[in-house]
XYZ file of C-alpha atoms in Angstrom:
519
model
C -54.421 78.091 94.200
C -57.641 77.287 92.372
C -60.486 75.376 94.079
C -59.777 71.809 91.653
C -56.175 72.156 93.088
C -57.293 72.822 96.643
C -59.742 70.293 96.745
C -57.511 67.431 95.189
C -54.818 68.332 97.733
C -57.122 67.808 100.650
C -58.346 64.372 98.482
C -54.746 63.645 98.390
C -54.230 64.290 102.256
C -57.272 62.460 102.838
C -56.382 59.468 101.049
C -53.008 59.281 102.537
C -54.485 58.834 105.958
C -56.690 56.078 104.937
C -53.630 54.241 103.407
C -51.634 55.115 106.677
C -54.219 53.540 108.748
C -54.848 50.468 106.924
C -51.373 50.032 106.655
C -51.203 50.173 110.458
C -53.483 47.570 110.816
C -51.060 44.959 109.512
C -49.234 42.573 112.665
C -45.706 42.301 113.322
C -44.785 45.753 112.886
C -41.059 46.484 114.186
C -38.864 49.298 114.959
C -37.645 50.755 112.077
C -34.847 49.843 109.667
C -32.243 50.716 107.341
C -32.940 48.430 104.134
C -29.758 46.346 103.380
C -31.059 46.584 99.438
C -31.852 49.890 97.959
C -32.565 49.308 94.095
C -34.296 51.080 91.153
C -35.615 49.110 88.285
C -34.755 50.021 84.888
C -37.024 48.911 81.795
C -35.629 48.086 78.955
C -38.705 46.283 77.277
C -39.690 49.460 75.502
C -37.747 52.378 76.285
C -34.186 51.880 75.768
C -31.532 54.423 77.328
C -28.618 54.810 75.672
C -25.582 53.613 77.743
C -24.095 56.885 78.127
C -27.464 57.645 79.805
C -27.398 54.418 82.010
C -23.863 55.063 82.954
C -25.325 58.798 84.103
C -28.269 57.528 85.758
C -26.064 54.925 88.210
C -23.330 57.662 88.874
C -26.340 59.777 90.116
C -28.070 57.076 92.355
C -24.933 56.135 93.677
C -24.147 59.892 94.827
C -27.644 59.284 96.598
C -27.468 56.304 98.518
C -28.794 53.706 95.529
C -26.459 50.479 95.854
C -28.562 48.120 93.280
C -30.145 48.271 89.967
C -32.853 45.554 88.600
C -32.706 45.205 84.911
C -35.211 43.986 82.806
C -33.983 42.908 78.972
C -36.064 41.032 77.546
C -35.093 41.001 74.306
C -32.666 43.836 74.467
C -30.392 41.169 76.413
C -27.830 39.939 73.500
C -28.576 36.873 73.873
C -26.327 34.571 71.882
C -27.667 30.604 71.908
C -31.703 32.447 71.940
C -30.491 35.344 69.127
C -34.263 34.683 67.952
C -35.468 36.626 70.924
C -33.450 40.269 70.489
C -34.895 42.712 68.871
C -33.594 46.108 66.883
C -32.698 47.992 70.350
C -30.437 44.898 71.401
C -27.307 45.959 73.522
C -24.292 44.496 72.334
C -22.038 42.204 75.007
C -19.620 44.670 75.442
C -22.276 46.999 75.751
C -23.682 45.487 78.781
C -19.908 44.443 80.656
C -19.832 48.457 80.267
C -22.853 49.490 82.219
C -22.115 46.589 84.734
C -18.731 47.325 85.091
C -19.424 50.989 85.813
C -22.099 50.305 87.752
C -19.525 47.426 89.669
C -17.514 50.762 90.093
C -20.124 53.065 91.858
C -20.645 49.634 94.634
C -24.244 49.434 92.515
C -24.992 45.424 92.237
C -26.738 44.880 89.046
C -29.492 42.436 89.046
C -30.649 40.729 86.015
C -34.600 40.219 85.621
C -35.342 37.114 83.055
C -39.150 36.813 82.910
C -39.939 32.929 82.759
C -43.865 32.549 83.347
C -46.312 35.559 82.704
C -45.306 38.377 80.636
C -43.255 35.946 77.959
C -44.497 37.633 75.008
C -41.216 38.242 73.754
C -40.370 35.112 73.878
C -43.421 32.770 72.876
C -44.387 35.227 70.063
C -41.620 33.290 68.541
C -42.378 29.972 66.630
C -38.907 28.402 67.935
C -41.190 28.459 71.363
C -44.364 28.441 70.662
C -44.328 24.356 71.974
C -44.363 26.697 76.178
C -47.429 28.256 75.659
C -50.796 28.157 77.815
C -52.523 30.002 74.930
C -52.540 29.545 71.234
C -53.559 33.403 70.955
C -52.811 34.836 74.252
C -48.766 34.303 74.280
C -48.169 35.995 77.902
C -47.450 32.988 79.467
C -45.680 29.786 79.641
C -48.106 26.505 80.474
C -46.763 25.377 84.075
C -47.235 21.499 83.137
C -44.459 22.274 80.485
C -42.553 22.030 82.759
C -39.306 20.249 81.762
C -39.708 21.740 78.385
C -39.461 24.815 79.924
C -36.297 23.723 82.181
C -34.656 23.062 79.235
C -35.163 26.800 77.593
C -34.878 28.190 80.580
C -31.864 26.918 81.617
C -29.575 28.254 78.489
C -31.353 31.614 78.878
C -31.019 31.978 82.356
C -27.796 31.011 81.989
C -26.898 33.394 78.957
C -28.281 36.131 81.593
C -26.473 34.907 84.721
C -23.362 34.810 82.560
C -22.487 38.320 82.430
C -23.921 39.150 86.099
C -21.874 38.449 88.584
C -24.914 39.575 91.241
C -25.796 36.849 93.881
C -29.233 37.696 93.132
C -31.501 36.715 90.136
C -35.208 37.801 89.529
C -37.381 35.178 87.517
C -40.758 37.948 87.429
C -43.424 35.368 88.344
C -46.445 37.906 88.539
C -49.728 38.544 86.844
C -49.711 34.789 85.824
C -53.378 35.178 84.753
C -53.920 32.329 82.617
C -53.263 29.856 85.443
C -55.394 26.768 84.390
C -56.912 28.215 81.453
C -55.673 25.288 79.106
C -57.691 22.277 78.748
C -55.019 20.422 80.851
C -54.108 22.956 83.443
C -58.267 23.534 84.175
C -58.018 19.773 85.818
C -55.244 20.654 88.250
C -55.158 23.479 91.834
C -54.082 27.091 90.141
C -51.531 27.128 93.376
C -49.559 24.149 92.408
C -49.765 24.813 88.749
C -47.572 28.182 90.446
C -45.949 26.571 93.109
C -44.225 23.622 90.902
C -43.364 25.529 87.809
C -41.584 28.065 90.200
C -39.870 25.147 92.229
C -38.422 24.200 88.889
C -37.494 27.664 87.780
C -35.829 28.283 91.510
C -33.929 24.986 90.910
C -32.114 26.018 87.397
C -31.046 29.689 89.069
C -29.441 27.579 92.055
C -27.741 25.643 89.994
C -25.911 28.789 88.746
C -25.009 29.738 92.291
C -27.976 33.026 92.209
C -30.617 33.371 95.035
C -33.869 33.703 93.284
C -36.157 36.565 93.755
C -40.334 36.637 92.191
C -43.120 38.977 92.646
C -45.326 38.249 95.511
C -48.578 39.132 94.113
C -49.652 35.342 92.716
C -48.339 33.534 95.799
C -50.329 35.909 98.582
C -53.415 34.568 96.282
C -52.613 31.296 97.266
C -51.469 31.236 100.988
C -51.619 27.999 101.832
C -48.715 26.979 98.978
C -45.868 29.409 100.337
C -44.517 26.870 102.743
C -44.268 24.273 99.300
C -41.455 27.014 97.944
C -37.923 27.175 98.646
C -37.235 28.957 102.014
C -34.393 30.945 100.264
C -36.987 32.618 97.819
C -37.024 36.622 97.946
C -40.361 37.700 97.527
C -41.013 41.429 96.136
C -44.234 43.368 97.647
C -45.264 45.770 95.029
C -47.638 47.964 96.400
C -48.223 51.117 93.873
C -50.699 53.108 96.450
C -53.182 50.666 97.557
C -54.065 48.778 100.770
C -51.166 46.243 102.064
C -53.705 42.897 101.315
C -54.981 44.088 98.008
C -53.864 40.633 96.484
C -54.287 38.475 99.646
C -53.609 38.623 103.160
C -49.729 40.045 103.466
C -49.584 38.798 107.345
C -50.266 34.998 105.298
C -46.655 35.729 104.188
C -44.634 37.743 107.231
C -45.809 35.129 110.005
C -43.564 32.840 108.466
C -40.600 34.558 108.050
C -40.040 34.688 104.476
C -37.556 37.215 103.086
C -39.655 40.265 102.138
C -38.984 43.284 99.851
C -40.743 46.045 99.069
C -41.361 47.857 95.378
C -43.172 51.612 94.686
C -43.627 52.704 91.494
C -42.372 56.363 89.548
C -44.505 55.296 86.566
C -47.419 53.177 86.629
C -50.759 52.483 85.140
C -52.524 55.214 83.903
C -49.477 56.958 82.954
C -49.018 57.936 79.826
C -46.993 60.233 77.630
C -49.767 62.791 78.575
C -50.603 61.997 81.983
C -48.782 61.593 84.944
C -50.381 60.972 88.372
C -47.650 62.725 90.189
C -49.327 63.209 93.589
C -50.001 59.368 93.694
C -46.529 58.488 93.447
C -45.189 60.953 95.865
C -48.098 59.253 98.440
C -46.801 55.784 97.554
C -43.210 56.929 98.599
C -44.525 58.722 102.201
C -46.760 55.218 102.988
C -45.374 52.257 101.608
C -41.839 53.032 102.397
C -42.143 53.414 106.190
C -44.407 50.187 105.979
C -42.103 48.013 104.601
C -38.939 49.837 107.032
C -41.525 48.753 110.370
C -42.162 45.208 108.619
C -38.520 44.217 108.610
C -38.444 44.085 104.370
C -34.755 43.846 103.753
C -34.867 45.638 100.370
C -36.743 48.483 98.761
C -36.787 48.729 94.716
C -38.484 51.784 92.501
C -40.048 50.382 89.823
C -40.333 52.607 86.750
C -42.949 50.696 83.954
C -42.277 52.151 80.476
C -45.192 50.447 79.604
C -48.290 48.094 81.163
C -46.892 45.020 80.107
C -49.298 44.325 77.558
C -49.190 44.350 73.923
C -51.369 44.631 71.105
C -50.712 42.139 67.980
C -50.905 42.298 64.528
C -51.880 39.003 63.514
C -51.673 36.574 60.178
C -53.874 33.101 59.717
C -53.587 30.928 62.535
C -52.831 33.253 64.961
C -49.433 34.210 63.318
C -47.595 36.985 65.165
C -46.714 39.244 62.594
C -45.435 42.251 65.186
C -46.553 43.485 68.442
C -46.556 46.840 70.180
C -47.354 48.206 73.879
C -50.810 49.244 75.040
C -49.315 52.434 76.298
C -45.722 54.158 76.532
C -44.849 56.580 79.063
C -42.994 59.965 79.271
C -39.145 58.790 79.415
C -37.861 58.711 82.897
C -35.996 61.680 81.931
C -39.314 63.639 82.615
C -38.820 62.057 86.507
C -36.077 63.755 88.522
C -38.249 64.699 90.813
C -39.582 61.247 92.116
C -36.404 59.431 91.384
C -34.969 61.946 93.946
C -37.980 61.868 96.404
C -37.258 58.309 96.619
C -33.761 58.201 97.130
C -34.497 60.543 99.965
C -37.265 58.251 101.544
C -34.950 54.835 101.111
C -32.064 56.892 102.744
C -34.197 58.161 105.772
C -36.166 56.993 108.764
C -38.484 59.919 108.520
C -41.081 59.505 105.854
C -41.382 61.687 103.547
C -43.987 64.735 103.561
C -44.674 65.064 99.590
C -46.166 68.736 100.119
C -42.527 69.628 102.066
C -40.605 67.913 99.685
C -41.707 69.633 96.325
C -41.948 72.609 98.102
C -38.157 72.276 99.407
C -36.913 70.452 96.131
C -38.173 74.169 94.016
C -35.961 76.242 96.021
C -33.022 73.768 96.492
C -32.868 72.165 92.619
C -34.281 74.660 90.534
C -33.637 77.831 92.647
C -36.929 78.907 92.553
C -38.406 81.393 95.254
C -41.004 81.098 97.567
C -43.769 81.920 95.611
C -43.026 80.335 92.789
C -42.545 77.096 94.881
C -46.460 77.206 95.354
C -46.714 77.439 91.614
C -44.261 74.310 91.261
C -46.719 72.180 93.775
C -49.637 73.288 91.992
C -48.036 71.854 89.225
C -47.712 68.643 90.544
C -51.271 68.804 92.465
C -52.998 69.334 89.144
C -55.728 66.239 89.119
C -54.964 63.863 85.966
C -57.026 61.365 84.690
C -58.217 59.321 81.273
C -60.624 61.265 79.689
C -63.499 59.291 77.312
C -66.463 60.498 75.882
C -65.955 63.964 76.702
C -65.290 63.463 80.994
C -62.594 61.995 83.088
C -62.645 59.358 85.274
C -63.807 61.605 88.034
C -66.915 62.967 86.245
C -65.254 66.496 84.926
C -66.248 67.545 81.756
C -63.726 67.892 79.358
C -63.408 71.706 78.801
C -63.392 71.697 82.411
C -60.136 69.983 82.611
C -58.702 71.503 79.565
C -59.016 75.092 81.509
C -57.414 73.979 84.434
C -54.788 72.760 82.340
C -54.441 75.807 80.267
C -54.545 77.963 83.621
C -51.836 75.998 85.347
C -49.604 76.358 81.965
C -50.432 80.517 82.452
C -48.833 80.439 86.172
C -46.371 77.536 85.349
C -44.751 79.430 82.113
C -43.932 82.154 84.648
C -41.407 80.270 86.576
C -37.588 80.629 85.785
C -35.592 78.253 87.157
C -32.005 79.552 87.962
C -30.353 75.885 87.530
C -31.127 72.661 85.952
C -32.968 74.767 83.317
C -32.805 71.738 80.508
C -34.267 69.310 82.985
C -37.063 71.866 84.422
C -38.145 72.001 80.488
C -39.509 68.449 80.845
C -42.239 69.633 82.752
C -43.418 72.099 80.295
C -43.186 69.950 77.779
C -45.518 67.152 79.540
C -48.139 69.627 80.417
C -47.947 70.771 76.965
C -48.492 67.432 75.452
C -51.680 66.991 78.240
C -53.185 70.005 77.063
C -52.890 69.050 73.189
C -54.299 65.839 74.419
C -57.308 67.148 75.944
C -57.441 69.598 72.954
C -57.845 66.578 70.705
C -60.128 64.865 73.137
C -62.600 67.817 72.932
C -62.509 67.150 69.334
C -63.175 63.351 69.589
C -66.221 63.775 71.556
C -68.007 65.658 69.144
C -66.955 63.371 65.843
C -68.368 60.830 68.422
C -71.555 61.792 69.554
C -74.885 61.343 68.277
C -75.559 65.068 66.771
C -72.615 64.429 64.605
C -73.388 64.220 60.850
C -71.222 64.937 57.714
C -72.034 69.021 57.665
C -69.561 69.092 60.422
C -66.758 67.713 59.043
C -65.304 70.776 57.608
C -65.593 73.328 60.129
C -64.266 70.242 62.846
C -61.269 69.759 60.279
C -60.640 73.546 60.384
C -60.328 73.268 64.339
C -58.383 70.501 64.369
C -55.563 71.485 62.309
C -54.108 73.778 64.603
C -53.986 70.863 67.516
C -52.335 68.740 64.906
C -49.635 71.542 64.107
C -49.031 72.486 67.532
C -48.626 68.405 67.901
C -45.653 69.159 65.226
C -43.740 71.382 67.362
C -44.266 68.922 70.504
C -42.650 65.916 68.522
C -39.699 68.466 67.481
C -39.100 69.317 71.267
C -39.587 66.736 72.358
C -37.134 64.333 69.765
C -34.367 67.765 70.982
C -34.875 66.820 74.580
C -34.945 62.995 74.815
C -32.067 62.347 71.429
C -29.180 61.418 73.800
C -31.384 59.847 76.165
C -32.947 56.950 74.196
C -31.403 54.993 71.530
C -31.906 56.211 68.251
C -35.802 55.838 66.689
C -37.331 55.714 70.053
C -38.543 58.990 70.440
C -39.835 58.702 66.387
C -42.010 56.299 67.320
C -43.597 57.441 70.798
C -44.550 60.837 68.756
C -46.125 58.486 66.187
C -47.917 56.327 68.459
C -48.960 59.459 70.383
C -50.644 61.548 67.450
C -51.609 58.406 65.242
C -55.443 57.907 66.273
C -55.739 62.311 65.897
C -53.945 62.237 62.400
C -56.229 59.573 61.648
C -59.278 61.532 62.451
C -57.999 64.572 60.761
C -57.659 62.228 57.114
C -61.457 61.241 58.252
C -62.891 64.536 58.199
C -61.194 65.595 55.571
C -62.348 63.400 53.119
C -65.777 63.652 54.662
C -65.416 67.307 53.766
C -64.574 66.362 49.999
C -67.491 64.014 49.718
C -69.650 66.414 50.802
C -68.543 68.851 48.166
């Protein structure tokens, strides 16, 4: 084991009992319990599994103690009053009575979650309801004094939603409401009744379709002193992703009055990307959070899974026109995760939390068949430190052909391995720490176009090194289209590989025609 790897597993070890103790320092801890819900979230704003793939995924979960499953549309839903909103990706009707009705079969309860406040782009982007927004510009979210306008959308969408649901439980999102009283009329008035009555409203249309409404809890435990304003039926979700229990306000605010409580982890979250994956974080946020929210009395526990962050980019036209808009970042397709989709189906199903080191080292030998020794290999794998890299260093400080080594050496040890089952699944990880490493590759490359020695002499001989990343970039889009074609519906993969190698294609057409100017 090489001294990075050591060093970030005692860092990791280290950081876990910090989070352990701060989580301990939290009142009204209980005995543990079994949590009544036990969902996974599946996103559908971005990456779209087929429903062959959904229908998989459920059976699977199902085998492992999994009894719900939050969906988020947006404008996949087929909406048929709000058509305007779906998009190319759209699941027909009968598509959607399919994967509830097999899901109905496994005793999986599929909730529906219909975003009605912050992260609206999908919907305001659209002139048809452009009247709801807080922002000309920024269309994330819906201006809370709208609010019987609102009411009066919301309704017939919720109730398209609802509809073909027949859960008791409906999720209305509700976080990251960030432009709370940025509009000239909403700056007059408290930021926790702006929340606190547009939410009232919201939780009033999804009881009058006979649903229990469920929202994020990270606005609300900024503004305390407005929970007891709220319905008392309101399900609150903590999401805690590997942080400190009060990292958006004081959680003991909340749990001293009773509320119901559930908890949310995250598989993929920020920075992920298609060519980084924090594993080691994730597996920590399973072995804290988990037996937290179990000793806190939280009656549910969802895995989250973000595709993407949540925000988009926009491609504008006079007047702030929305001509399209695309994600700030995609992810590697949960098909990638088997691992940590598994590792939490084991913590949600168990008292005991779960010992990540133990786990991976147990899950080589028991999934892939893979012997002792190369078990080590298979936790170095997921030890290996990953991080953003800019202007030549990652976020920790390493320099760039620093972390491009370790990479390289961990691909040496890790191409060794032959897993006697689940071969086609074990292939994923290859194929994400070969898209790191061409990452880093181009990284190296971007540094140097960007740093102050650079000049146009340079531009050939950097073109000439280049290339090859760009080719071996080829090969990872084939392999990686092979491995994820049943998985997402059709295009999907086409346009992560495009997103992915746009900016070094981009460079590549830059030097080159640097190097023809010079000549």
């Amino acid at each position: 084991m090489s001294n990075n790897i050591i060093h970030f597993v005692c860092r990791s070890l280290l950081l876990l009992g910090i989070l352990l103790g701060s989580y301990s320092s939290v009142k009204g801890a209980q005995p543990p319990s079994d949590f009544k819900i036990r969902a996974f979230y599946l996103d559908c704003r971005t990456q779209v599994m087929t429903v062959s793939a959904i229908k998989n995924f459920a059976s699977d979960l199902s085998r492992k103690g999994i009894n719900t499953l939050l969906i988020e549309y947006e404008a996949t839903f087929p909406f048929q009053k709000h058509a305007t909103l779906c998009n190319q990706l759209a699941f027909s009707r009968s598509e959607v009575k399919e994967i509830i009705n097999h899901c109905s079969s496994l005793g999986i309860d599929v909730i529906p979650l219909q975003n009605c406040f912050g992260h609206s782009e999908y919907i305001l982007r659209h002139d048809r309801y452009a009247h709801l927004r807080e922002d000309t510009k920024e269309v994330s979210q819906v201006c809370p004094l709208k609010i019987e306008d609102a009411k009066k959308v919301f309704r017939e969408i919720f109730q398209e939603v609802a509809e073909m649901h027949p859960s008791p439980y409906f999720h209305i999102g509700a976080d990251e409401t960030y432009l709370l009283g940025s509009c000239a009329q909403c700056s007059k008035a408290e930021k926790s009744l702006l929340f606190v009555n547009y939410i009232k409203a919201m939780c009033e249309v999804v009881k009058e379709l006979g649903k229990k409404p469920i929202i994020w809890a990270d606005i609300i435990l900024m503004h305390p002193e407005a929970v007891q304003k709220l319905p008392k039926d309101l399900i609150y979700v903590d999401w805690n992703y590997g942080w400190a229990p009060d990292r958006f306000g004081k959680l003991d605010n909340l749990l001293k009055l009773g509320v119901k409580m559930w908890g949310a982890t995250a598989l993929r979250s920020a920075p992920d990307n298609v060519y980084l994956t924090q594993w080691m974080k994730h597996f920590e946020n399973l072995a804290t959070f988990l037996p937290f929210a179990r000793s806190h009395g939280y009656e549910g526990i969802i895995e989250t899974s973000w595709s993407t962050s949540g925000t988009y980019g926009f491609h504008y036209d006079n007047g702030w026109e929305i001509i399209s808009m695309q994600p700030v970042r995609q992810v590697y397709p949960m098909s990638g995760f088997q691992i940590l989709i598994d590792a939490y189906c084991q913590a949600a199903n168990s008292n005991e939390a779960l010992n990540p080191q133990d786990f991976i080292l147990s899950y080589a030998q028991q999934r892939y068949g893979l012997s002792n020794k190369e078990a080590q290999t298979f936790l170095c794998y997921f030890s290996l430190p990953q991080e953003l890299v800019r202007k030549g260093k990652d976020t920790k400080g390493t320099d760039i052909a620093e972390v491009i080594k370790s990479c390289k050496d961990m691909k040496t040890k890790f191409d060794k391995l032959s897993p006697r089952q689940h071969g086609s699944e074990f292939e994923h990880y290859r194929l994400m720490l070969d898209l790191r490493i061409n990452y880093l590759c181009y990284k190296e490359i971007e540094f140097i176009y960007n740093s102050s020695a650079y000049d146009i002499t340079q531009a050939e001989k950097l073109a000439q090194r280049l290339y090859p990343i760009m080719t071996e970039a080829g090969k990872l889009d084939k392999r990686f289209m092979d491995m994820n074609k049943d998985y997402l519906k059709p295009g999907q993969t086409n346009e992560i590989n495009t997103l992915r190698t746009e900016k070094m294609k981009e460079l590549y057409q830059a030097l080159q025609r640097q190097s023809k100017t010079r000549s």
